[in-house]
XYZ file of N, CA and C in Angstrom:
357
model
N 15.171 -1.295 2.250
C 14.167 -1.473 1.924
C 13.220 -0.341 2.951
N 11.657 0.007 2.268
C 11.059 0.961 2.939
C 9.175 0.321 3.499
N 8.951 1.182 4.457
C 8.412 0.559 4.150
C 6.828 1.726 4.435
N 5.445 1.738 4.137
C 4.405 3.057 4.005
C 3.635 1.953 5.247
N 3.555 3.659 5.755
C 2.880 3.230 7.241
C 1.330 4.532 7.717
N 1.005 4.122 8.232
C 0.142 4.378 8.200
C -0.041 4.441 10.565
N 0.584 5.733 11.141
C 1.267 5.128 12.701
C -0.734 4.767 12.658
N -1.841 4.962 12.519
C -2.614 5.050 13.424
C -3.148 3.167 13.580
N -2.314 2.482 12.682
C -2.919 1.126 11.938
C -1.987 0.212 12.572
N -3.527 -0.615 13.189
C -2.305 -2.219 13.875
C -1.139 -2.324 13.158
N -2.089 -3.001 12.584
C -1.507 -3.950 11.257
C 0.425 -3.270 10.966
N 0.426 -1.897 10.573
C 1.475 -1.098 10.805
C 2.302 -1.323 11.394
N 1.665 -1.506 12.691
C 2.511 -1.293 14.101
C 3.169 -2.460 14.406
N 2.828 -3.899 14.411
C 2.281 -4.812 14.557
C 4.120 -5.097 12.594
N 3.851 -4.995 12.005
C 4.545 -4.806 10.809
C 5.923 -4.193 11.819
N 6.160 -2.943 12.320
C 6.714 -2.554 12.541
C 8.031 -2.970 13.133
N 7.288 -3.667 14.170
C 6.939 -4.467 15.673
C 8.209 -5.679 15.218
N 8.002 -6.594 13.869
C 8.183 -7.257 13.427
C 9.758 -7.469 13.757
N 9.349 -6.483 12.537
C 11.243 -5.067 11.558
C 11.914 -4.892 12.498
N 11.377 -4.700 13.751
C 12.481 -4.510 15.174
C 12.909 -5.520 15.107
N 11.981 -6.379 15.495
C 12.534 -7.641 16.254
C 13.824 -8.097 15.494
N 13.401 -8.912 14.359
C 14.110 -9.175 13.629
C 15.887 -8.076 12.583
N 16.265 -6.957 13.674
C 16.617 -6.426 13.804
C 17.053 -5.267 11.510
N 16.037 -5.848 11.519
C 16.068 -5.049 10.135
C 15.749 -3.438 9.476
N 17.136 -2.605 8.982
C 17.156 -1.395 8.066
C 16.379 -1.258 7.283
N 15.809 -0.557 7.291
C 14.895 -0.002 6.819
C 14.491 1.834 7.305
N 13.298 1.799 6.541
C 13.384 3.713 6.313
C 11.627 3.573 6.695
N 11.160 4.671 6.895
C 9.268 4.498 7.076
C 9.276 5.720 7.279
N 7.292 5.420 6.148
C 7.478 6.615 4.828
C 5.835 6.825 5.855
N 5.869 7.906 6.682
C 4.792 8.017 6.602
C 3.420 8.652 5.349
N 3.402 7.481 4.647
C 2.478 8.194 3.352
C 1.320 8.677 3.673
N 0.103 9.001 4.155
C -0.440 10.000 4.371
C 0.061 11.196 4.932
N 0.949 12.040 4.807
C 1.526 13.041 5.351
C 2.451 13.031 3.536
N 3.498 12.213 3.177
C 4.192 12.617 2.503
C 4.051 11.150 1.024
N 2.790 11.974 0.190
C 2.022 11.054 0.160
C 2.349 11.276 -1.821
N 2.559 9.498 -1.365
C 3.036 9.315 -3.107
C 2.290 9.737 -4.758
N 2.817 9.362 -5.658
C 2.202 9.931 -6.971
C 2.008 9.315 -7.824
N 0.967 9.872 -8.585
C -0.173 8.390 -9.605
C 1.476 7.513 -10.103
N 3.475 8.237 -10.294
C 4.233 8.214 -10.972
C 4.557 6.553 -10.039
N 4.679 7.590 -8.766
C 5.566 5.974 -7.230
C 4.285 5.049 -7.800
N 3.285 5.521 -7.672
C 1.977 4.435 -6.837
C 2.022 3.005 -8.261
N 2.269 3.899 -9.530
C 2.781 2.904 -10.232
C 3.508 1.547 -10.295
N 5.168 2.330 -10.064
C 6.110 1.725 -10.084
C 5.988 0.216 -8.724
N 5.514 1.382 -6.797
C 4.671 0.256 -6.728
C 4.196 -0.804 -7.015
N 3.125 -1.226 -7.787
C 2.264 -1.595 -7.899
C 2.600 -2.237 -9.366
N 3.780 -2.210 -9.508
C 4.113 -3.117 -10.667
C 6.011 -4.117 -9.537
N 6.072 -4.063 -8.786
C 6.315 -4.237 -7.648
C 6.011 -5.373 -7.163
N 4.791 -4.603 -6.458
C 3.912 -5.597 -6.001
C 3.150 -7.218 -7.013
N 3.394 -6.545 -7.997
C 2.387 -8.010 -9.319
C 1.008 -7.313 -8.781
N 0.541 -6.107 -8.847
C -0.540 -5.973 -8.559
C -1.329 -4.821 -9.216
N -2.348 -4.821 -9.231
C -3.809 -3.813 -10.708
C -3.489 -2.545 -8.920
N -4.497 -1.283 -9.293
C -4.652 -0.346 -7.727
C -5.039 -1.057 -6.828
N -6.423 -1.420 -7.736
C -7.770 -2.164 -6.973
C -8.047 -2.647 -5.696
N -6.433 -3.887 -6.615
C -5.784 -4.853 -6.144
C -5.313 -4.486 -4.211
N -4.921 -3.261 -4.210
C -4.416 -1.721 -2.923
C -5.485 -1.154 -2.636
N -6.739 -0.859 -2.366
C -7.302 0.322 -2.491
C -7.881 -0.477 -1.315
N -8.659 0.525 -1.101
C -9.739 0.442 0.285
C -10.551 0.456 0.400
N -11.696 -0.655 0.012
C -13.062 0.112 -0.574
C -14.277 0.276 0.448
N -13.411 0.142 1.931
C -14.671 0.103 2.742
C -14.497 2.342 3.195
N -13.273 2.136 2.671
C -13.674 3.881 2.917
C -14.284 4.322 3.449
N -14.554 5.522 4.072
C -15.916 6.969 3.151
C -15.461 6.919 2.506
N -14.405 7.332 1.991
C -14.093 7.841 0.745
C -14.519 7.472 -0.319
N -14.433 6.529 -0.602
C -14.530 4.949 -1.560
C -15.756 5.004 -2.057
N -16.346 5.075 -0.284
C -17.757 5.562 -1.256
C -18.373 6.503 -1.461
N -17.864 7.444 -1.212
C -18.287 8.656 -1.639
C -17.404 8.938 -3.458
N -16.850 8.013 -3.660
C -16.379 8.463 -5.259
C -17.077 6.655 -5.563
N -17.959 5.813 -5.219
C -18.056 5.435 -6.326
C -17.698 3.670 -6.552
N -17.170 4.353 -5.805
C -15.238 3.194 -6.311
C -16.139 1.627 -6.203
N -16.729 1.206 -5.671
C -16.896 -0.568 -5.731
C -17.239 -0.763 -7.096
N -18.512 0.620 -7.706
C -18.760 0.343 -8.852
C -17.936 -0.313 -10.365
N -16.623 0.862 -9.656
C -15.294 1.285 -11.250
C -15.614 -0.566 -11.673
N -14.689 0.497 -12.923
C -14.772 -1.149 -14.318
C -13.381 -1.031 -13.363
N -12.656 -2.405 -13.012
C -11.632 -3.136 -12.729
C -10.706 -3.814 -14.360
N -10.856 -2.454 -15.068
C -9.512 -3.530 -16.011
C -8.541 -2.113 -16.571
N -7.850 -2.189 -17.704
C -6.522 -1.519 -18.546
C -6.996 -0.091 -18.667
N -8.357 -0.113 -18.690
C -8.843 0.414 -19.425
C -9.269 2.419 -18.690
N -9.364 1.591 -17.276
C -9.907 2.566 -15.958
C -8.894 2.475 -14.842
N -8.010 1.797 -14.954
C -6.116 1.541 -13.850
C -5.949 2.975 -14.294
N -5.637 3.678 -14.611
C -4.845 5.295 -14.933
C -6.288 6.085 -14.083
N -7.377 6.113 -13.720
C -8.473 6.284 -12.676
C -7.942 5.999 -11.146
N -7.633 4.543 -11.150
C -7.733 3.886 -10.333
C -6.682 4.624 -9.314
N -5.634 5.109 -9.760
C -3.629 5.388 -10.028
C -4.466 6.644 -9.089
N -5.513 7.752 -9.642
C -5.235 8.585 -10.156
C -5.712 9.334 -8.496
N -6.742 8.187 -8.503
C -7.880 8.221 -6.600
C -7.160 7.527 -6.149
N -6.203 6.829 -5.786
C -5.669 6.659 -5.089
C -3.757 7.994 -4.190
N -3.458 8.468 -5.362
C -2.799 9.423 -5.191
C -3.588 10.441 -4.886
N -4.912 11.231 -5.263
C -5.602 12.003 -4.577
C -5.912 11.564 -3.211
N -6.203 10.410 -2.745
C -6.948 9.861 -1.253
C -5.765 9.163 -0.963
N -4.694 8.736 -0.656
C -3.617 8.271 -0.009
C -4.225 7.234 0.876
N -5.107 7.866 2.365
C -5.928 6.879 2.883
C -6.166 5.549 2.349
N -6.758 5.332 0.582
C -7.217 4.114 0.230
C -6.505 3.317 -0.390
N -5.159 3.325 0.064
C -3.837 2.878 0.029
C -3.865 1.481 1.129
N -3.873 0.440 1.082
C -3.556 -0.504 1.385
C -2.590 -0.420 2.139
N -2.438 -0.746 3.305
C -1.407 -0.575 4.186
C -0.728 -2.061 5.605
N 0.294 -2.258 5.852
C 1.429 -1.487 5.372
C 2.008 -1.890 4.119
N 3.063 -1.593 3.198
C 2.856 -1.249 1.351
C 5.087 -1.707 2.174
N 6.041 -3.032 2.167
C 7.213 -3.153 2.143
C 7.802 -2.978 0.831
N 8.476 -1.750 0.671
C 9.424 -2.362 -1.099
C 11.228 -3.264 -0.327
N 11.287 -4.808 -0.838
C 12.118 -4.338 -0.365
C 13.993 -4.991 -1.463
N 14.549 -4.448 -0.394
C 15.901 -4.443 -1.844
C 15.937 -5.154 -2.640
N 15.377 -6.585 -2.574
C 15.737 -7.173 -4.427
C 14.198 -6.191 -5.416
N 13.872 -5.132 -4.977
C 13.270 -5.020 -5.846
C 11.616 -4.986 -5.332
N 11.569 -6.274 -5.234
C 10.037 -6.065 -4.954
C 9.496 -5.766 -3.671
N 8.115 -6.287 -3.857
C 7.256 -5.654 -2.363
C 6.582 -6.135 -2.482
N 5.452 -6.485 -0.635
C 4.546 -6.895 -0.098
C 3.582 -5.838 0.201
N 2.245 -6.720 0.430
C 1.486 -5.126 1.288
C 1.546 -6.162 2.656
N 2.111 -5.805 3.480
C 2.737 -6.691 5.166
C 1.611 -6.802 5.945
N 0.449 -8.027 5.670
C -0.547 -7.059 6.978
C -0.605 -8.574 7.202
N -0.003 -9.349 7.130
C 0.226 -10.116 7.642
C 1.568 -10.618 8.636
N 2.011 -11.674 9.947
C 3.958 -12.053 9.929
C 4.088 -12.722 9.212
N 3.405 -13.998 8.299
C 4.233 -14.115 7.245
C 5.137 -13.300 5.738
N 4.103 -12.116 5.476
C 3.943 -11.219 4.976
C 5.413 -10.433 4.934
N 5.614 -9.787 5.839
C 6.572 -8.853 6.742
C 7.833 -9.560 6.480
N 7.721 -11.402 7.082
C 8.759 -11.925 6.601
C 9.061 -12.782 5.475
N 8.548 -12.384 4.884
C 8.464 -12.366 2.582
C 9.677 -11.697 3.050
N 8.781 -10.159 2.688
C 10.530 -9.065 2.957
C 11.326 -9.130 3.146
N 11.261 -9.485 4.634
C 12.789 -9.773 4.762
C 13.134 -10.824 4.453
N 13.148 -12.006 4.016
C 14.005 -12.655 3.029
C 14.412 -12.394 1.619
N 13.529 -11.274 1.336
C 14.361 -10.981 -0.108
C 15.403 -10.271 0.243
C-alpha cells in the first residue's frame, strides 16, 4: 500500500502511527514534493470512487485565488478540477491510502485507515 502525506498534517501523522502500530507495510509518498500528474490523479479518483471536487481542499488560499468554490461540479469541468489538483497539490485532501486490492481511501479518520488495512 502507498500513503500520500504532507508531513506537517496531523491527520497524516496519525494515519502513519496507526499503520506502524498495526505493522503494515507501506510506502510513503510526500505528494507535495513528488507531485502526481493528471493521469495519476484520475487513477486514484477511480480507486477512491470519488470525483475531484470530493478530494479538493476548498478552504486553502490557492483555492480562494482560483475561485474553486464557484466552479461547476460536473463532467464538463472534471478535467479543470484535475488540472488544478495537479498544478496545486496542496489542494488534495490527505492522507490518501491506496490499498493492495486496488481500492483507496481518504484516511482522515482511524476508521478509514483501518478500512484500508482490512483490504
